[in-house]
């Protein structure tokens, strides 16, 4: 007998649900499904994009003007964008998903409400609307303006407090308001460093180095009622670091997200993984999915590339949450073809042949930005005629069609809501 | 090219897929604790461009990569960072030379053979501080590093007189050096578990897989070792049989690293590689096929389980969790940390011991917080490191399965590794 045939049965695993992808949508779906009592296995080519994101939960920031109240803006936004994932999510779905999320990541103390977008400070001194923010950014809402002290570190890459303060003085959060920003720079703690945010964050977890930073911080304080610092206030032990810095400053301190790797994103990723494991879910990283086996319109198994043998995971449901173009969940070929590379699902919203590849205004909306998977009411991908591709295949997150998360500032809201609701659809079917 | 198998050139070319997203930097356990290693992206895909044009490594930081492989596993774009770095490390070592210590650490069979006839003296010496201090000064093996005790009677000796049951279902057991010289009970329990499930177990004579040689940068002897091993594991009459490895790192070497890092192109090795299974991978597959015996007696223990880097590198998930989950009474807490620090022989070295302990600290803290009765981990060097650092009995998960099948109290595992 052919050896590979003889041993084929040895490379099988089983799960109730295979979730493909370890980003926000995938982990949200996996946790919810595990909490619902199903055996879940997350299979991912690598870590998701959470450590590249600032760790805040954007729901709707621009529509196309800056949104102050996402709850109120949602209805007209959906009316204008009937193919947007939010049209299917609905205000109730969004509410439930976000409430569940806040409870799930309670240790990070996310604050905020759907009725109010905070205006957060960016690492370049701009303002960015966001809905839910971790505790360490709670004091950073600049929507009412006011004086702010921006504190940086000598040698920290990609963060210049002087630049942030100068740009910030020019912004107008709301008519009649402004921000008076002042910059200060602290010494890099300990022996000369490599300038990386992660290195600094880990150093601040050391009590004696932190004490030195605290002494330095005291000398630069002024009358400003709050202080913005780069998001390097500890990785695992952020709470201790952040609280101690506030104690030293005697006023609220808020973190300002930096370029990747993002420490608030890392904290969220670490927590979601731990929550998943605690709920009994499994995580298999570094193992890209190559396809599915199906029969009678249902997916029966997911195949995983591994050296030296392919693995076959028998499953009752699949959730595809591989992300958008940035995460590798959609692929744009040089000839303009857009593919869903993992399972080869039909992609909707692809510009017609001959549509200009590049528009004169690089920031203008390009139809390519909205290309992605279209789904039915149970979050199952459909083909061009609207027929479900497979009865037990669901999709969530940035791979969905009809949205432009980077422009709308809606990425996390879409991923959390669709991940949550795709999981709900499966749980309902499972009974 | 077989699907799922990466050609050697693909490892080098994979660096062009690096978009500098820093996912690997955020996950690297070594860069997290020392500035001597500037991170997998910097040392790997970035420095490799210089190495490719100049042919040699630009600096020694690559020597501080522990080879745990976390970077390759977490890379969402398929860049083979750890493999690129392993090859760069070998080129660096080629320039600087390999110390006597590294030659010794790279040859566990030699240590075993020299130590075994004088096992009581050897093991006594491991616990003597003055001798360990001397060894640290003379050799560079850290005085507190977790070194295994040598057993007087090897695994092969212990099984030489057994009468294997007859069965049409046969498997080959790849026990590796550690089972033979340091932890024979792991091998004995493996054989007992496989026989309990109706398999006849072939145990061909076998040597080292060459992994320690490879991680030391001695690629040529490593290639010879793994080629020789492939022949040993496929003696006449064993065509097509599954090969079961109870050591996760040796299994990884045969499955992947010999080809991806050493570039060994060998039909015999490829055949052996395709047939090699991690023990729990095999048992989980049996269960899936409805063939695993589940005549378990309850094991009322709380166990902290840690899936080692080398096993995660096999991309098989956590099969021990699947199988141990079937055992009544057993409460398993899974530890979500990336590395224990030891990385084979990395943490034994004087200049790297402190780094290895710092890498493992979050894991040790999680274990202490979990207050388990036992710690379970599939890799031997990780068990020695964790046992030494936490003071808790640290066993191969198969010992729990053995116990669930009604086996006697696990052998001498609780004795733990030697060291100061």
PDB file of N, CA and C in Angstrom, chain A residues 3 6-14 41 45-48 51-52 194 196 198 202-203 236 260-261 266 270 273-274 277 281-287 304-311 314 326-327, chain B residues 3-6 21-23 25-27 31-32 38 42 73-77 239-242 255-256 260 273-277 281-282 284-286 288 312 314-318 321-322 334 336-337:
ATOM      1  N   UNK A   3       2.441   4.349   1.206  1.00  0.00           N
ATOM      2  CA  UNK A   3       2.586   4.786   2.595  1.00  0.00           C
ATOM      3  C   UNK A   3       1.729   5.999   2.929  1.00  0.00           C
ATOM      4  N   UNK A   6      -1.703   4.910   3.521  1.00  0.00           N
ATOM      5  CA  UNK A   6      -1.790   4.106   4.725  1.00  0.00           C
ATOM      6  C   UNK A   6      -1.865   4.988   5.973  1.00  0.00           C
ATOM      7  N   UNK A   7      -1.194   6.139   5.915  1.00  0.00           N
ATOM      8  CA  UNK A   7      -1.138   6.966   7.112  1.00  0.00           C
ATOM      9  C   UNK A   7      -2.035   8.194   7.041  1.00  0.00           C
ATOM     10  N   UNK A   8      -2.838   8.264   5.970  1.00  0.00           N
ATOM     11  CA  UNK A   8      -3.645   9.473   5.783  1.00  0.00           C
ATOM     12  C   UNK A   8      -4.499   9.761   7.012  1.00  0.00           C
ATOM     13  N   UNK A   9      -5.055   8.711   7.619  1.00  0.00           N
ATOM     14  CA  UNK A   9      -5.933   8.886   8.768  1.00  0.00           C
ATOM     15  C   UNK A   9      -5.225   9.489   9.970  1.00  0.00           C
ATOM     16  N   UNK A  10      -3.898   9.424   9.972  1.00  0.00           N
ATOM     17  CA  UNK A  10      -3.165   9.930  11.127  1.00  0.00           C
ATOM     18  C   UNK A  10      -3.053  11.444  11.144  1.00  0.00           C
ATOM     19  N   UNK A  11      -3.377  12.088  10.054  1.00  0.00           N
ATOM     20  CA  UNK A  11      -3.226  13.531   9.994  1.00  0.00           C
ATOM     21  C   UNK A  11      -4.563  14.239  10.076  1.00  0.00           C
ATOM     22  N   UNK A  12      -5.478  13.636  10.780  1.00  0.00           N
ATOM     23  CA  UNK A  12      -6.799  14.249  10.919  1.00  0.00           C
ATOM     24  C   UNK A  12      -6.988  14.779  12.322  1.00  0.00           C
ATOM     25  N   UNK A  13      -7.602  15.916  12.386  1.00  0.00           N
ATOM     26  CA  UNK A  13      -8.006  16.472  13.673  1.00  0.00           C
ATOM     27  C   UNK A  13      -9.473  16.841  13.521  1.00  0.00           C
ATOM     28  N   UNK A  14     -10.089  17.242  14.610  1.00  0.00           N
ATOM     29  CA  UNK A  14     -11.505  17.569  14.533  1.00  0.00           C
ATOM     30  C   UNK A  14     -11.838  18.749  15.414  1.00  0.00           C
ATOM     31  N   UNK A  41     -11.165  25.659  16.942  1.00  0.00           N
ATOM     32  CA  UNK A  41      -9.741  25.676  16.645  1.00  0.00           C
ATOM     33  C   UNK A  41      -9.469  26.848  15.699  1.00  0.00           C
ATOM     34  N   UNK A  45      -2.120  31.621   9.556  1.00  0.00           N
ATOM     35  CA  UNK A  45      -0.794  31.602   8.929  1.00  0.00           C
ATOM     36  C   UNK A  45       0.231  32.242   9.854  1.00  0.00           C
ATOM     37  N   UNK A  46      -0.190  33.229  10.616  1.00  0.00           N
ATOM     38  CA  UNK A  46       0.693  33.901  11.562  1.00  0.00           C
ATOM     39  C   UNK A  46      -0.143  34.699  12.522  1.00  0.00           C
ATOM     40  N   UNK A  47       0.506  35.544  13.301  1.00  0.00           N
ATOM     41  CA  UNK A  47      -0.264  36.424  14.177  1.00  0.00           C
ATOM     42  C   UNK A  47      -1.034  37.418  13.316  1.00  0.00           C
ATOM     43  N   UNK A  48      -2.206  37.815  13.770  1.00  0.00           N
ATOM     44  CA  UNK A  48      -3.013  38.770  13.031  1.00  0.00           C
ATOM     45  C   UNK A  48      -2.451  40.178  13.161  1.00  0.00           C
ATOM     46  N   UNK A  51      -1.296  43.626  16.496  1.00  0.00           N
ATOM     47  CA  UNK A  51      -0.133  44.346  17.029  1.00  0.00           C
ATOM     48  C   UNK A  51       0.292  45.494  16.106  1.00  0.00           C
ATOM     49  N   UNK A  52      -0.374  45.619  14.981  1.00  0.00           N
ATOM     50  CA  UNK A  52      -0.077  46.754  14.114  1.00  0.00           C
ATOM     51  C   UNK A  52      -1.088  47.880  14.330  1.00  0.00           C
ATOM     52  N   UNK A 194      17.917  51.162  22.184  1.00  0.00           N
ATOM     53  CA  UNK A 194      17.847  51.058  20.734  1.00  0.00           C
ATOM     54  C   UNK A 194      16.743  51.934  20.172  1.00  0.00           C
ATOM     55  N   UNK A 196      13.577  51.707  20.547  1.00  0.00           N
ATOM     56  CA  UNK A 196      12.315  51.058  20.191  1.00  0.00           C
ATOM     57  C   UNK A 196      11.271  51.212  21.291  1.00  0.00           C
ATOM     58  N   UNK A 198       9.021  49.111  22.184  1.00  0.00           N
ATOM     59  CA  UNK A 198       8.885  47.887  22.988  1.00  0.00           C
ATOM     60  C   UNK A 198       9.966  47.813  24.065  1.00  0.00           C
ATOM     61  N   UNK A 202       9.231  47.870  28.144  1.00  0.00           N
ATOM     62  CA  UNK A 202       9.694  46.819  29.062  1.00  0.00           C
ATOM     63  C   UNK A 202      10.578  47.404  30.145  1.00  0.00           C
ATOM     64  N   UNK A 203      11.351  48.421  29.785  1.00  0.00           N
ATOM     65  CA  UNK A 203      12.189  49.061  30.811  1.00  0.00           C
ATOM     66  C   UNK A 203      11.330  49.734  31.869  1.00  0.00           C
ATOM     67  N   UNK A 236       2.982  43.826  29.849  1.00  0.00           N
ATOM     68  CA  UNK A 236       2.161  43.005  30.741  1.00  0.00           C
ATOM     69  C   UNK A 236       1.692  43.806  31.958  1.00  0.00           C
ATOM     70  N   UNK A 260       3.726  50.812  14.405  1.00  0.00           N
ATOM     71  CA  UNK A 260       3.919  49.423  14.844  1.00  0.00           C
ATOM     72  C   UNK A 260       5.368  49.120  15.227  1.00  0.00           C
ATOM     73  N   UNK A 261       5.599  48.121  16.117  1.00  0.00           N
ATOM     74  CA  UNK A 261       4.560  47.356  16.806  1.00  0.00           C
ATOM     75  C   UNK A 261       3.872  48.189  17.870  1.00  0.00           C
ATOM     76  N   UNK A 266      -0.737  45.069  21.239  1.00  0.00           N
ATOM     77  CA  UNK A 266      -0.142  43.842  21.779  1.00  0.00           C
ATOM     78  C   UNK A 266      -0.857  43.417  23.056  1.00  0.00           C
ATOM     79  N   UNK A 270      -2.695  39.853  23.390  1.00  0.00           N
ATOM     80  CA  UNK A 270      -2.345  38.914  24.458  1.00  0.00           C
ATOM     81  C   UNK A 270      -3.578  38.527  25.276  1.00  0.00           C
ATOM     82  N   UNK A 273      -6.053  36.256  23.340  1.00  0.00           N
ATOM     83  CA  UNK A 273      -5.541  34.883  23.283  1.00  0.00           C
ATOM     84  C   UNK A 273      -5.777  34.153  24.596  1.00  0.00           C
ATOM     85  N   UNK A 274      -5.492  34.841  25.692  1.00  0.00           N
ATOM     86  CA  UNK A 274      -5.685  34.204  26.999  1.00  0.00           C
ATOM     87  C   UNK A 274      -7.159  33.888  27.250  1.00  0.00           C
ATOM     88  N   UNK A 277      -8.111  30.781  25.264  1.00  0.00           N
ATOM     89  CA  UNK A 277      -7.637  29.529  25.862  1.00  0.00           C
ATOM     90  C   UNK A 277      -8.438  29.198  27.112  1.00  0.00           C
ATOM     91  N   UNK A 281     -10.781  27.268  23.806  1.00  0.00           N
ATOM     92  CA  UNK A 281     -10.452  27.310  22.377  1.00  0.00           C
ATOM     93  C   UNK A 281      -8.983  26.989  22.136  1.00  0.00           C
ATOM     94  N   UNK A 282      -8.682  26.548  20.935  1.00  0.00           N
ATOM     95  CA  UNK A 282      -7.309  26.202  20.565  1.00  0.00           C
ATOM     96  C   UNK A 282      -6.810  27.174  19.514  1.00  0.00           C
ATOM     97  N   UNK A 283      -5.512  27.366  19.529  1.00  0.00           N
ATOM     98  CA  UNK A 283      -4.903  28.312  18.602  1.00  0.00           C
ATOM     99  C   UNK A 283      -3.733  27.618  17.922  1.00  0.00           C
ATOM    100  N   UNK A 284      -3.773  27.531  16.610  1.00  0.00           N
ATOM    101  CA  UNK A 284      -2.725  26.863  15.844  1.00  0.00           C
ATOM    102  C   UNK A 284      -2.161  27.899  14.878  1.00  0.00           C
ATOM    103  N   UNK A 285      -0.999  28.438  15.234  1.00  0.00           N
ATOM    104  CA  UNK A 285      -0.432  29.547  14.461  1.00  0.00           C
ATOM    105  C   UNK A 285       0.761  29.045  13.643  1.00  0.00           C
ATOM    106  N   UNK A 286       0.989  29.658  12.491  1.00  0.00           N
ATOM    107  CA  UNK A 286       2.110  29.259  11.647  1.00  0.00           C
ATOM    108  C   UNK A 286       1.727  28.114  10.727  1.00  0.00           C
ATOM    109  N   UNK A 287       0.428  27.923  10.548  1.00  0.00           N
ATOM    110  CA  UNK A 287      -0.063  26.810   9.737  1.00  0.00           C
ATOM    111  C   UNK A 287      -1.103  27.346   8.755  1.00  0.00           C
ATOM    112  N   UNK A 304      -4.697  22.041   5.987  1.00  0.00           N
ATOM    113  CA  UNK A 304      -3.681  22.956   6.499  1.00  0.00           C
ATOM    114  C   UNK A 304      -2.314  22.533   5.972  1.00  0.00           C
ATOM    115  N   UNK A 305      -1.538  23.505   5.469  1.00  0.00           N
ATOM    116  CA  UNK A 305      -0.196  23.201   4.964  1.00  0.00           C
ATOM    117  C   UNK A 305       0.762  23.067   6.132  1.00  0.00           C
ATOM    118  N   UNK A 306       1.491  21.973   6.141  1.00  0.00           N
ATOM    119  CA  UNK A 306       2.497  21.748   7.175  1.00  0.00           C
ATOM    120  C   UNK A 306       3.571  20.930   6.523  1.00  0.00           C
ATOM    121  N   UNK A 307       4.792  21.081   6.980  1.00  0.00           N
ATOM    122  CA  UNK A 307       5.822  20.171   6.538  1.00  0.00           C
ATOM    123  C   UNK A 307       5.921  19.083   7.600  1.00  0.00           C
ATOM    124  N   UNK A 308       5.993  17.828   7.258  1.00  0.00           N
ATOM    125  CA  UNK A 308       6.026  17.265   5.914  1.00  0.00           C
ATOM    126  C   UNK A 308       4.683  16.820   5.357  1.00  0.00           C
ATOM    127  N   UNK A 309       3.606  16.895   6.103  1.00  0.00           N
ATOM    128  CA  UNK A 309       2.334  16.392   5.584  1.00  0.00           C
ATOM    129  C   UNK A 309       1.238  17.412   5.796  1.00  0.00           C
ATOM    130  N   UNK A 310       0.270  17.381   4.891  1.00  0.00           N
ATOM    131  CA  UNK A 310      -0.899  18.231   5.059  1.00  0.00           C
ATOM    132  C   UNK A 310      -1.743  17.707   6.221  1.00  0.00           C
ATOM    133  N   UNK A 311      -2.379  18.630   6.918  1.00  0.00           N
ATOM    134  CA  UNK A 311      -3.276  18.228   7.996  1.00  0.00           C
ATOM    135  C   UNK A 311      -4.712  18.454   7.546  1.00  0.00           C
ATOM    136  N   UNK A 314     -11.424  17.949  10.377  1.00  0.00           N
ATOM    137  CA  UNK A 314     -12.853  17.760  10.136  1.00  0.00           C
ATOM    138  C   UNK A 314     -13.615  18.778  10.975  1.00  0.00           C
ATOM    139  N   UNK A 326      -4.420  44.284   3.489  1.00  0.00           N
ATOM    140  CA  UNK A 326      -3.278  44.422   4.394  1.00  0.00           C
ATOM    141  C   UNK A 326      -2.963  43.159   5.151  1.00  0.00           C
ATOM    142  N   UNK A 327      -3.974  42.423   5.534  1.00  0.00           N
ATOM    143  CA  UNK A 327      -3.769  41.210   6.316  1.00  0.00           C
ATOM    144  C   UNK A 327      -3.560  39.980   5.459  1.00  0.00           C
TER     145      UNK A 327
ATOM    146  N   UNK B   3       3.399  19.596  -1.912  1.00  0.00           N
ATOM    147  CA  UNK B   3       2.691  20.676  -1.224  1.00  0.00           C
ATOM    148  C   UNK B   3       3.072  20.689   0.257  1.00  0.00           C
ATOM    149  N   UNK B   4       3.247  21.863   0.784  1.00  0.00           N
ATOM    150  CA  UNK B   4       3.544  21.968   2.198  1.00  0.00           C
ATOM    151  C   UNK B   4       5.018  21.806   2.511  1.00  0.00           C
ATOM    152  N   UNK B   5       5.816  21.513   1.515  1.00  0.00           N
ATOM    153  CA  UNK B   5       7.243  21.350   1.761  1.00  0.00           C
ATOM    154  C   UNK B   5       7.966  22.510   1.091  1.00  0.00           C
ATOM    155  N   UNK B   6       8.869  23.097   1.839  1.00  0.00           N
ATOM    156  CA  UNK B   6       9.502  24.303   1.345  1.00  0.00           C
ATOM    157  C   UNK B   6      10.889  23.965   0.829  1.00  0.00           C
ATOM    158  N   UNK B  21       6.628  44.509   9.038  1.00  0.00           N
ATOM    159  CA  UNK B  21       5.437  44.845   9.817  1.00  0.00           C
ATOM    160  C   UNK B  21       5.697  44.781  11.311  1.00  0.00           C
ATOM    161  N   UNK B  22       6.806  44.160  11.729  1.00  0.00           N
ATOM    162  CA  UNK B  22       7.225  44.071  13.129  1.00  0.00           C
ATOM    163  C   UNK B  22       6.431  43.070  13.974  1.00  0.00           C
ATOM    164  N   UNK B  23       5.599  42.242  13.335  1.00  0.00           N
ATOM    165  CA  UNK B  23       4.906  41.218  14.116  1.00  0.00           C
ATOM    166  C   UNK B  23       5.924  40.314  14.817  1.00  0.00           C
ATOM    167  N   UNK B  25       8.982  41.064  15.694  1.00  0.00           N
ATOM    168  CA  UNK B  25       9.688  41.792  16.747  1.00  0.00           C
ATOM    169  C   UNK B  25       8.864  41.814  18.028  1.00  0.00           C
ATOM    170  N   UNK B  26       7.540  41.915  17.854  1.00  0.00           N
ATOM    171  CA  UNK B  26       6.690  41.981  19.039  1.00  0.00           C
ATOM    172  C   UNK B  26       6.587  40.630  19.724  1.00  0.00           C
ATOM    173  N   UNK B  27       6.907  39.550  19.015  1.00  0.00           N
ATOM    174  CA  UNK B  27       6.748  38.212  19.592  1.00  0.00           C
ATOM    175  C   UNK B  27       8.067  37.598  20.043  1.00  0.00           C
ATOM    176  N   UNK B  31      14.635  39.159  22.172  1.00  0.00           N
ATOM    177  CA  UNK B  31      14.760  40.612  22.051  1.00  0.00           C
ATOM    178  C   UNK B  31      14.021  41.325  23.184  1.00  0.00           C
ATOM    179  N   UNK B  32      13.040  40.614  23.769  1.00  0.00           N
ATOM    180  CA  UNK B  32      12.275  41.228  24.856  1.00  0.00           C
ATOM    181  C   UNK B  32      13.120  41.420  26.105  1.00  0.00           C
ATOM    182  N   UNK B  38      19.013  42.382  18.631  1.00  0.00           N
ATOM    183  CA  UNK B  38      18.153  43.505  18.239  1.00  0.00           C
ATOM    184  C   UNK B  38      16.830  43.088  17.609  1.00  0.00           C
ATOM    185  N   UNK B  42      15.420  42.700  12.305  1.00  0.00           N
ATOM    186  CA  UNK B  42      16.680  43.401  12.083  1.00  0.00           C
ATOM    187  C   UNK B  42      17.790  42.420  11.730  1.00  0.00           C
ATOM    188  N   UNK B  73       7.014  31.283  13.068  1.00  0.00           N
ATOM    189  CA  UNK B  73       5.646  30.827  13.304  1.00  0.00           C
ATOM    190  C   UNK B  73       4.645  31.979  13.261  1.00  0.00           C
ATOM    191  N   UNK B  74       5.023  33.140  13.808  1.00  0.00           N
ATOM    192  CA  UNK B  74       4.046  34.227  13.898  1.00  0.00           C
ATOM    193  C   UNK B  74       4.005  35.085  12.637  1.00  0.00           C
ATOM    194  N   UNK B  75       4.996  34.960  11.759  1.00  0.00           N
ATOM    195  CA  UNK B  75       5.028  35.815  10.566  1.00  0.00           C
ATOM    196  C   UNK B  75       3.818  35.544   9.693  1.00  0.00           C
ATOM    197  N   UNK B  76       2.968  36.560   9.480  1.00  0.00           N
ATOM    198  CA  UNK B  76       1.781  36.316   8.664  1.00  0.00           C
ATOM    199  C   UNK B  76       2.088  36.253   7.167  1.00  0.00           C
ATOM    200  N   UNK B  77       3.327  36.542   6.787  1.00  0.00           N
ATOM    201  CA  UNK B  77       3.650  36.604   5.364  1.00  0.00           C
ATOM    202  C   UNK B  77       4.536  35.465   4.891  1.00  0.00           C
ATOM    203  N   UNK B 239       9.251  -0.563   5.665  1.00  0.00           N
ATOM    204  CA  UNK B 239       8.753   0.377   4.656  1.00  0.00           C
ATOM    205  C   UNK B 239       7.349   0.860   4.982  1.00  0.00           C
ATOM    206  N   UNK B 240       7.165   2.169   4.935  1.00  0.00           N
ATOM    207  CA  UNK B 240       5.828   2.730   5.076  1.00  0.00           C
ATOM    208  C   UNK B 240       5.303   2.788   6.498  1.00  0.00           C
ATOM    209  N   UNK B 241       6.051   2.283   7.474  1.00  0.00           N
ATOM    210  CA  UNK B 241       5.538   2.318   8.849  1.00  0.00           C
ATOM    211  C   UNK B 241       5.636   3.733   9.418  1.00  0.00           C
ATOM    212  N   UNK B 242       4.675   4.107  10.253  1.00  0.00           N
ATOM    213  CA  UNK B 242       4.798   5.390  10.946  1.00  0.00           C
ATOM    214  C   UNK B 242       6.006   5.356  11.887  1.00  0.00           C
ATOM    215  N   UNK B 255      11.476  16.218  10.543  1.00  0.00           N
ATOM    216  CA  UNK B 255      10.340  16.628   9.726  1.00  0.00           C
ATOM    217  C   UNK B 255      10.683  17.798   8.806  1.00  0.00           C
ATOM    218  N   UNK B 256      11.458  18.756   9.309  1.00  0.00           N
ATOM    219  CA  UNK B 256      11.548  20.022   8.590  1.00  0.00           C
ATOM    220  C   UNK B 256      12.934  20.617   8.507  1.00  0.00           C
ATOM    221  N   UNK B 260      15.115  22.312   5.549  1.00  0.00           N
ATOM    222  CA  UNK B 260      14.972  23.769   5.423  1.00  0.00           C
ATOM    223  C   UNK B 260      16.209  24.522   5.897  1.00  0.00           C
ATOM    224  N   UNK B 273      11.002  11.485   6.858  1.00  0.00           N
ATOM    225  CA  UNK B 273      10.352  12.720   7.287  1.00  0.00           C
ATOM    226  C   UNK B 273       8.833  12.634   7.127  1.00  0.00           C
ATOM    227  N   UNK B 274       8.395  12.147   5.978  1.00  0.00           N
ATOM    228  CA  UNK B 274       6.954  12.053   5.715  1.00  0.00           C
ATOM    229  C   UNK B 274       6.255  11.099   6.663  1.00  0.00           C
ATOM    230  N   UNK B 275       7.031  10.155   7.208  1.00  0.00           N
ATOM    231  CA  UNK B 275       6.399   9.155   8.082  1.00  0.00           C
ATOM    232  C   UNK B 275       6.555   9.486   9.558  1.00  0.00           C
ATOM    233  N   UNK B 276       7.217  10.597   9.871  1.00  0.00           N
ATOM    234  CA  UNK B 276       7.499  10.890  11.277  1.00  0.00           C
ATOM    235  C   UNK B 276       6.345  11.647  11.940  1.00  0.00           C
ATOM    236  N   UNK B 277       5.974  11.173  13.110  1.00  0.00           N
ATOM    237  CA  UNK B 277       4.907  11.788  13.909  1.00  0.00           C
ATOM    238  C   UNK B 277       5.407  12.095  15.303  1.00  0.00           C
ATOM    239  N   UNK B 281       0.779  13.719  18.449  1.00  0.00           N
ATOM    240  CA  UNK B 281       0.158  13.909  17.141  1.00  0.00           C
ATOM    241  C   UNK B 281      -0.406  12.561  16.665  1.00  0.00           C
ATOM    242  N   UNK B 282       0.392  11.526  16.857  1.00  0.00           N
ATOM    243  CA  UNK B 282      -0.023  10.183  16.433  1.00  0.00           C
ATOM    244  C   UNK B 282      -1.211   9.698  17.271  1.00  0.00           C
ATOM    245  N   UNK B 284      -3.385  11.495  18.956  1.00  0.00           N
ATOM    246  CA  UNK B 284      -4.592  12.274  18.655  1.00  0.00           C
ATOM    247  C   UNK B 284      -5.216  11.780  17.357  1.00  0.00           C
ATOM    248  N   UNK B 285      -4.364  11.441  16.385  1.00  0.00           N
ATOM    249  CA  UNK B 285      -4.868  10.891  15.119  1.00  0.00           C
ATOM    250  C   UNK B 285      -5.567   9.556  15.342  1.00  0.00           C
ATOM    251  N   UNK B 286      -5.003   8.732  16.232  1.00  0.00           N
ATOM    252  CA  UNK B 286      -5.639   7.448  16.559  1.00  0.00           C
ATOM    253  C   UNK B 286      -7.019   7.686  17.152  1.00  0.00           C
ATOM    254  N   UNK B 288      -8.925  10.218  16.712  1.00  0.00           N
ATOM    255  CA  UNK B 288      -9.801  10.714  15.651  1.00  0.00           C
ATOM    256  C   UNK B 288     -10.348   9.554  14.831  1.00  0.00           C
ATOM    257  N   UNK B 312       5.428  23.434  18.677  1.00  0.00           N
ATOM    258  CA  UNK B 312       4.587  24.387  17.947  1.00  0.00           C
ATOM    259  C   UNK B 312       5.125  24.583  16.536  1.00  0.00           C
ATOM    260  N   UNK B 314       6.108  22.459  14.658  1.00  0.00           N
ATOM    261  CA  UNK B 314       5.656  21.390  13.766  1.00  0.00           C
ATOM    262  C   UNK B 314       4.280  21.695  13.178  1.00  0.00           C
ATOM    263  N   UNK B 315       3.641  22.772  13.669  1.00  0.00           N
ATOM    264  CA  UNK B 315       2.338  23.165  13.112  1.00  0.00           C
ATOM    265  C   UNK B 315       1.243  22.151  13.357  1.00  0.00           C
ATOM    266  N   UNK B 316       1.340  21.409  14.461  1.00  0.00           N
ATOM    267  CA  UNK B 316       0.361  20.351  14.706  1.00  0.00           C
ATOM    268  C   UNK B 316      -0.645  20.735  15.780  1.00  0.00           C
ATOM    269  N   UNK B 317      -0.632  22.009  16.178  1.00  0.00           N
ATOM    270  CA  UNK B 317      -1.537  22.404  17.253  1.00  0.00           C
ATOM    271  C   UNK B 317      -1.003  21.885  18.573  1.00  0.00           C
ATOM    272  N   UNK B 318      -1.906  21.538  19.465  1.00  0.00           N
ATOM    273  CA  UNK B 318      -1.475  21.024  20.767  1.00  0.00           C
ATOM    274  C   UNK B 318      -2.125  19.673  21.015  1.00  0.00           C
ATOM    275  N   UNK B 321      -2.983  18.324  24.453  1.00  0.00           N
ATOM    276  CA  UNK B 321      -4.192  18.865  25.089  1.00  0.00           C
ATOM    277  C   UNK B 321      -5.413  18.046  24.658  1.00  0.00           C
ATOM    278  N   UNK B 322      -5.451  17.679  23.363  1.00  0.00           N
ATOM    279  CA  UNK B 322      -6.584  16.901  22.862  1.00  0.00           C
ATOM    280  C   UNK B 322      -6.669  15.549  23.566  1.00  0.00           C
ATOM    281  N   UNK B 334      -3.596  25.492  30.404  1.00  0.00           N
ATOM    282  CA  UNK B 334      -2.647  25.690  29.326  1.00  0.00           C
ATOM    283  C   UNK B 334      -1.927  27.019  29.500  1.00  0.00           C
ATOM    284  N   UNK B 336       0.050  30.131  28.096  1.00  0.00           N
ATOM    285  CA  UNK B 336       0.192  30.846  26.829  1.00  0.00           C
ATOM    286  C   UNK B 336       1.425  31.750  26.889  1.00  0.00           C
ATOM    287  N   UNK B 337       2.591  31.147  26.790  1.00  0.00           N
ATOM    288  CA  UNK B 337       3.836  31.921  26.748  1.00  0.00           C
ATOM    289  C   UNK B 337       4.666  31.376  25.603  1.00  0.00           C
TER     290      UNK B 337
END
